Tab-separated table of C-alpha atoms in Angstrom:
chain	number	residue	atom	x	y	z
B	1	UNK	CA	-22.902	9.779	31.728
B	2	UNK	CA	-19.295	9.401	30.627
B	3	UNK	CA	-17.783	12.153	28.495
B	4	UNK	CA	-16.450	10.978	25.165
B	5	UNK	CA	-12.965	12.274	25.979
B	6	UNK	CA	-12.687	10.245	29.208
B	7	UNK	CA	-10.233	7.349	29.136
B	8	UNK	CA	-11.623	4.310	30.932
B	9	UNK	CA	-9.546	1.140	31.218
B	10	UNK	CA	-11.467	-1.936	29.998
B	11	UNK	CA	-11.068	-3.681	33.377
B	12	UNK	CA	-12.606	-0.783	35.354
B	13	UNK	CA	-16.183	-1.291	36.582
B	14	UNK	CA	-18.512	1.731	36.490
B	15	UNK	CA	-22.144	1.324	37.482
B	16	UNK	CA	-25.001	3.331	38.905
B	17	UNK	CA	-25.629	7.038	38.431
B	18	UNK	CA	-22.047	8.011	37.615
B	19	UNK	CA	-21.046	11.188	35.786
B	20	UNK	CA	-17.494	11.427	34.455
B	21	UNK	CA	-16.464	14.731	32.896
B	22	UNK	CA	-14.037	15.553	30.104
B	23	UNK	CA	-10.448	14.310	30.131
B	24	UNK	CA	-10.871	12.087	33.182
B	25	UNK	CA	-8.790	8.906	33.208
B	26	UNK	CA	-9.783	5.765	35.123
B	27	UNK	CA	-7.162	3.068	35.609
B	28	UNK	CA	-7.402	-0.724	35.644
B	29	UNK	CA	-9.476	-2.598	38.217
B	30	UNK	CA	-11.017	0.572	39.620
B	31	UNK	CA	-14.614	0.310	40.883
B	32	UNK	CA	-16.973	3.301	40.781
B	33	UNK	CA	-20.592	2.925	41.877
B	34	UNK	CA	-23.485	4.956	43.217
B	35	UNK	CA	-24.321	8.620	42.761
B	36	UNK	CA	-20.807	9.737	41.839
B	37	UNK	CA	-19.615	12.806	39.926
B	38	UNK	CA	-15.983	13.175	38.856
B	39	UNK	CA	-14.780	16.529	37.552
B	40	UNK	CA	-12.791	17.397	34.472
B	41	UNK	CA	-9.146	16.371	34.258
B	42	UNK	CA	-9.134	14.116	37.319
B	43	UNK	CA	-6.778	11.134	37.154
B	44	UNK	CA	-7.928	7.967	38.916
B	45	UNK	CA	-5.284	5.266	38.958
B	46	UNK	CA	-5.628	1.499	39.389
B	47	UNK	CA	-7.558	-0.353	42.111
B	48	UNK	CA	-9.416	2.722	43.421
B	49	UNK	CA	-12.885	2.375	44.984
B	50	UNK	CA	-15.327	5.305	44.800
B	51	UNK	CA	-18.820	4.760	46.193
B	52	UNK	CA	-21.839	6.411	47.732
B	53	UNK	CA	-23.038	9.931	47.089
B	54	UNK	CA	-19.652	11.374	46.199
B	55	UNK	CA	-18.615	14.486	44.283
B	56	UNK	CA	-14.990	14.920	43.203
B	57	UNK	CA	-13.871	18.156	41.546
B	58	UNK	CA	-11.390	18.984	38.812
B	59	UNK	CA	-7.750	18.016	38.284
B	60	UNK	CA	-7.402	15.696	41.243
B	61	UNK	CA	-4.913	12.803	41.255
B	62	UNK	CA	-6.103	9.682	43.064
B	63	UNK	CA	-3.492	6.956	43.546
B	64	UNK	CA	-3.924	3.166	43.771
B	65	UNK	CA	-6.021	1.533	46.486
B	66	UNK	CA	-7.618	4.755	47.702
B	67	UNK	CA	-11.182	4.330	48.985
B	68	UNK	CA	-13.536	7.308	48.769
B	69	UNK	CA	-17.173	7.489	49.848
B	70	UNK	CA	-17.394	4.183	51.672
B	71	UNK	CA	-19.745	3.810	54.660
B	72	UNK	CA	-18.570	5.505	57.837
B	73	UNK	CA	-17.052	3.465	60.659
B	74	UNK	CA	-19.489	5.009	63.140
B	75	UNK	CA	-21.700	2.342	64.753
B	76	UNK	CA	-24.622	4.784	64.579
B	77	UNK	CA	-24.524	4.710	60.804
B	78	UNK	CA	-27.580	2.861	59.525
B	79	UNK	CA	-27.305	3.115	55.764
B	80	UNK	CA	-28.630	6.665	55.442
B	81	UNK	CA	-27.808	8.689	52.330
B	82	UNK	CA	-24.798	10.821	53.244
B	83	UNK	CA	-22.034	12.390	51.196
B	84	UNK	CA	-18.387	13.021	50.454
B	85	UNK	CA	-17.515	16.270	48.670
B	86	UNK	CA	-13.962	16.808	47.402
B	87	UNK	CA	-12.740	19.985	45.681
B	88	UNK	CA	-10.079	20.574	43.038
B	89	UNK	CA	-6.367	19.819	42.552
B	90	UNK	CA	-5.977	17.446	45.483
B	91	UNK	CA	-3.343	14.717	45.545
B	92	UNK	CA	-4.784	11.640	47.241
B	93	UNK	CA	-2.046	9.067	47.645
B	94	UNK	CA	-2.078	5.291	48.017
B	95	UNK	CA	-4.584	3.670	50.389
B	96	UNK	CA	-6.139	6.932	51.580
B	97	UNK	CA	-9.629	6.428	53.043
B	98	UNK	CA	-12.296	9.162	53.040
B	99	UNK	CA	-15.598	8.042	54.558
B	100	UNK	CA	-18.947	9.691	54.055
B	101	UNK	CA	-20.804	11.607	56.767
B	102	UNK	CA	-23.537	10.679	59.226
B	103	UNK	CA	-27.015	12.095	59.725
B	104	UNK	CA	-26.179	12.726	63.376
B	105	UNK	CA	-23.873	15.534	62.238
B	106	UNK	CA	-23.423	17.388	58.927
B	107	UNK	CA	-24.152	14.374	56.756
B	108	UNK	CA	-21.137	15.189	54.604
B	109	UNK	CA	-17.369	14.756	54.785
B	110	UNK	CA	-15.639	17.650	53.041
B	111	UNK	CA	-12.175	17.972	51.524
B	112	UNK	CA	-11.339	21.345	49.952
B	113	UNK	CA	-8.752	22.293	47.337
B	114	UNK	CA	-5.005	21.846	46.812
B	115	UNK	CA	-4.444	19.345	49.609
B	116	UNK	CA	-1.804	16.621	49.826
B	117	UNK	CA	-3.051	13.487	51.582
B	118	UNK	CA	-0.107	11.103	51.885
B	119	UNK	CA	-0.110	7.309	52.032
B	120	UNK	CA	-2.759	5.711	54.258
B	121	UNK	CA	-4.289	8.944	55.523
B	122	UNK	CA	-7.709	8.344	57.085
B	123	UNK	CA	-10.429	11.022	57.047
B	124	UNK	CA	-13.438	9.848	59.006
B	125	UNK	CA	-17.105	10.799	58.843
B	126	UNK	CA	-18.201	14.444	58.981
B	127	UNK	CA	-14.673	15.856	58.906
B	128	UNK	CA	-13.906	19.213	57.313
B	129	UNK	CA	-10.500	19.398	55.641
B	130	UNK	CA	-10.055	22.905	54.247
B	131	UNK	CA	-7.502	24.065	51.637
B	132	UNK	CA	-3.721	23.746	51.158
B	133	UNK	CA	-3.330	21.156	53.904
B	134	UNK	CA	-0.647	18.487	54.150
B	135	UNK	CA	-1.333	15.236	55.997
B	136	UNK	CA	1.662	12.910	56.309
B	137	UNK	CA	1.718	9.130	55.998
B	138	UNK	CA	-0.717	7.405	58.368
B	139	UNK	CA	-2.062	10.654	59.822
B	140	UNK	CA	-5.662	10.006	60.868
B	141	UNK	CA	-8.698	12.139	61.637
B	142	UNK	CA	-11.448	10.673	63.791
B	143	UNK	CA	-15.028	11.755	63.188
B	144	UNK	CA	-16.150	15.396	63.248
B	145	UNK	CA	-12.611	16.864	63.071
B	146	UNK	CA	-11.917	20.217	61.396
B	147	UNK	CA	-8.514	20.978	59.849
B	148	UNK	CA	-8.205	24.609	58.773
B	149	UNK	CA	-6.286	26.142	55.849
B	150	UNK	CA	-2.543	25.505	55.488
B	151	UNK	CA	-2.312	23.256	58.545
B	152	UNK	CA	0.181	20.380	58.521
B	153	UNK	CA	-0.538	17.117	60.327
B	154	UNK	CA	2.654	15.093	60.216
B	155	UNK	CA	3.040	11.342	59.829
B	156	UNK	CA	1.578	8.911	62.362
B	157	UNK	CA	-0.436	11.604	64.160
B	158	UNK	CA	-4.065	10.866	65.132
B	159	UNK	CA	-6.583	13.624	65.898
B	160	UNK	CA	-9.391	12.943	68.387
B	161	UNK	CA	-13.080	13.353	67.562
B	162	UNK	CA	-14.472	16.910	67.494
B	163	UNK	CA	-11.032	18.553	67.618
B	164	UNK	CA	-9.990	21.517	65.475
B	165	UNK	CA	-6.495	21.922	64.042
B	166	UNK	CA	-6.131	25.659	63.461
B	167	UNK	CA	-5.005	27.389	60.286
B	168	UNK	CA	-1.237	27.509	59.625
B	169	UNK	CA	-0.537	25.237	62.598
B	170	UNK	CA	2.002	22.414	62.509
B	171	UNK	CA	1.529	19.056	64.244
B	172	UNK	CA	4.806	17.170	64.640
B	173	UNK	CA	5.207	13.505	63.773
B	174	UNK	CA	3.779	10.745	65.967
B	175	UNK	CA	1.805	13.240	68.046
B	176	UNK	CA	-1.605	12.620	69.640
B	177	UNK	CA	-4.066	15.511	69.374
B	178	UNK	CA	-6.862	15.311	71.944
B	179	UNK	CA	-7.720	19.030	72.223
B	180	UNK	CA	-7.902	21.942	69.788
B	181	UNK	CA	-4.669	23.352	68.394
B	182	UNK	CA	-4.864	27.148	67.947
B	183	UNK	CA	-3.905	28.684	64.606
B	184	UNK	CA	-0.206	29.357	63.897
B	185	UNK	CA	0.966	27.070	66.731
B	186	UNK	CA	3.564	24.313	66.498
B	187	UNK	CA	2.614	21.321	68.643
B	188	UNK	CA	4.021	17.904	69.329
B	189	UNK	CA	3.867	15.040	71.808
B	190	UNK	CA	1.518	12.566	73.432
B	191	UNK	CA	-0.578	14.378	74.376
B	192	UNK	CA	0.174	17.358	72.113
B	193	UNK	CA	1.741	20.415	73.740
B	194	UNK	CA	2.553	23.835	72.223
B	195	UNK	CA	6.141	24.627	71.180
B	196	UNK	CA	5.977	28.158	69.789
B	197	UNK	CA	4.537	29.497	66.543
B	198	UNK	CA	5.061	28.238	63.010
B	199	UNK	CA	7.342	31.093	61.967
B	200	UNK	CA	8.865	29.421	58.903
B	201	UNK	CA	5.452	28.477	57.580
B	202	UNK	CA	4.176	32.022	58.061
B	203	UNK	CA	7.177	33.505	56.248
B	204	UNK	CA	6.699	31.148	53.319
B	205	UNK	CA	3.063	32.210	53.028
B	206	UNK	CA	3.843	35.908	52.923
B	207	UNK	CA	2.968	37.081	56.415
B	208	UNK	CA	4.551	40.435	57.197
B	209	UNK	CA	6.906	40.890	60.159
B	210	UNK	CA	4.409	43.016	62.153
B	211	UNK	CA	1.784	40.281	61.767
B	212	UNK	CA	4.230	37.601	62.893
B	213	UNK	CA	5.197	39.701	65.922
B	214	UNK	CA	1.506	40.142	66.778
B	215	UNK	CA	0.962	36.376	66.502
B	216	UNK	CA	3.952	35.821	68.776
B	217	UNK	CA	2.476	38.234	71.353
B	218	UNK	CA	-0.821	36.381	71.180
B	219	UNK	CA	1.010	33.103	71.761
B	220	UNK	CA	2.749	34.575	74.807
B	221	UNK	CA	-0.549	35.866	76.150
B	222	UNK	CA	-1.981	32.396	75.809
B	223	UNK	CA	0.936	30.274	76.966
B	224	UNK	CA	3.756	32.278	78.556
B	225	UNK	CA	2.319	35.074	80.701
B	226	UNK	CA	0.481	33.006	83.281
B	227	UNK	CA	-2.923	34.175	82.046
B	228	UNK	CA	-6.196	32.381	82.339
B	229	UNK	CA	-7.904	31.762	79.006
B	230	UNK	CA	-10.233	34.702	79.615
B	231	UNK	CA	-7.287	36.988	80.361
B	232	UNK	CA	-5.503	35.796	77.222
B	233	UNK	CA	-8.640	36.492	75.163
B	234	UNK	CA	-8.749	40.042	76.520
B	235	UNK	CA	-5.094	40.676	75.623
B	236	UNK	CA	-5.517	39.276	72.110
B	237	UNK	CA	-8.714	41.248	71.584
B	238	UNK	CA	-6.865	44.519	72.202
B	239	UNK	CA	-4.847	43.953	69.013
B	240	UNK	CA	-7.618	42.681	66.737
B	241	UNK	CA	-8.281	46.031	65.093
B	242	UNK	CA	-4.637	46.541	64.146
B	243	UNK	CA	-4.026	42.863	63.290
B	244	UNK	CA	-7.196	41.143	62.027
B	245	UNK	CA	-5.209	37.946	61.500
B	246	UNK	CA	-5.517	37.357	65.263
B	247	UNK	CA	-9.263	36.785	64.873
B	248	UNK	CA	-8.440	33.144	64.195
B	249	UNK	CA	-7.489	32.698	67.854
B	250	UNK	CA	-10.760	34.155	69.119
B	251	UNK	CA	-12.844	32.208	66.625
B	252	UNK	CA	-11.298	28.950	67.804
B	253	UNK	CA	-11.820	29.811	71.474
B	254	UNK	CA	-15.475	30.567	70.755
B	255	UNK	CA	-16.298	27.306	68.969
B	256	UNK	CA	-14.073	24.953	70.959
B	257	UNK	CA	-15.857	22.073	72.655
B	258	UNK	CA	-12.815	20.092	73.809
B	259	UNK	CA	-10.705	22.956	75.084
B	260	UNK	CA	-7.332	23.975	73.669
B	261	UNK	CA	-3.929	22.405	74.199
B	262	UNK	CA	-2.182	24.013	77.179
């Protein structure tokens, strides 16, 4: 079903069970097929491919040569019905690839709201990309990666399978992430190492000075005071009641399967 207000270029090909809501525009030579839903106000430019079981929300901008909902690059994938779900107000730049999930994991690749995915970003199967994230040119997520709110993954930085990039963290350019990056931490290198907390980012997002000082103390407990991970957890836990924002550290420690950068 295509809403009467949608603007579809005559050279675009739309087939299958496709729903296009009001005020969507679809540019020339774009191909949309499968069980696809595109939300109100989304702009799809030329030469875009959208396939599979894919849901795209409202007011997104999708630039030329992006590919969304294609089969995963996992050799275990055998044609099962899996999904891509994308939220609202994302900017998906040229040649971005977002592949659908696998039945061996969640079965869905998720992108939240208000994200900027720069040129040639790759989001592999079963990834979770939360909200307000920036991924620079050629940043790539392998399968099963989680990127939490307000994280920045700079250009040319790959993230290994099953890693988590914590909320408000900052990954420097051309870095290789092979273990989890705790929230609020700045990291860079091959392999990624911690270089303090993302103070400027926290200030821009309205964190109060006492919260930033508490985050700095947590960082020192984890990286500067010679603690084991269990000792660092105990120190951070002492401040949780006064500074709930620190819960992000403990949550990451609890769910980590690859360990954290040290």
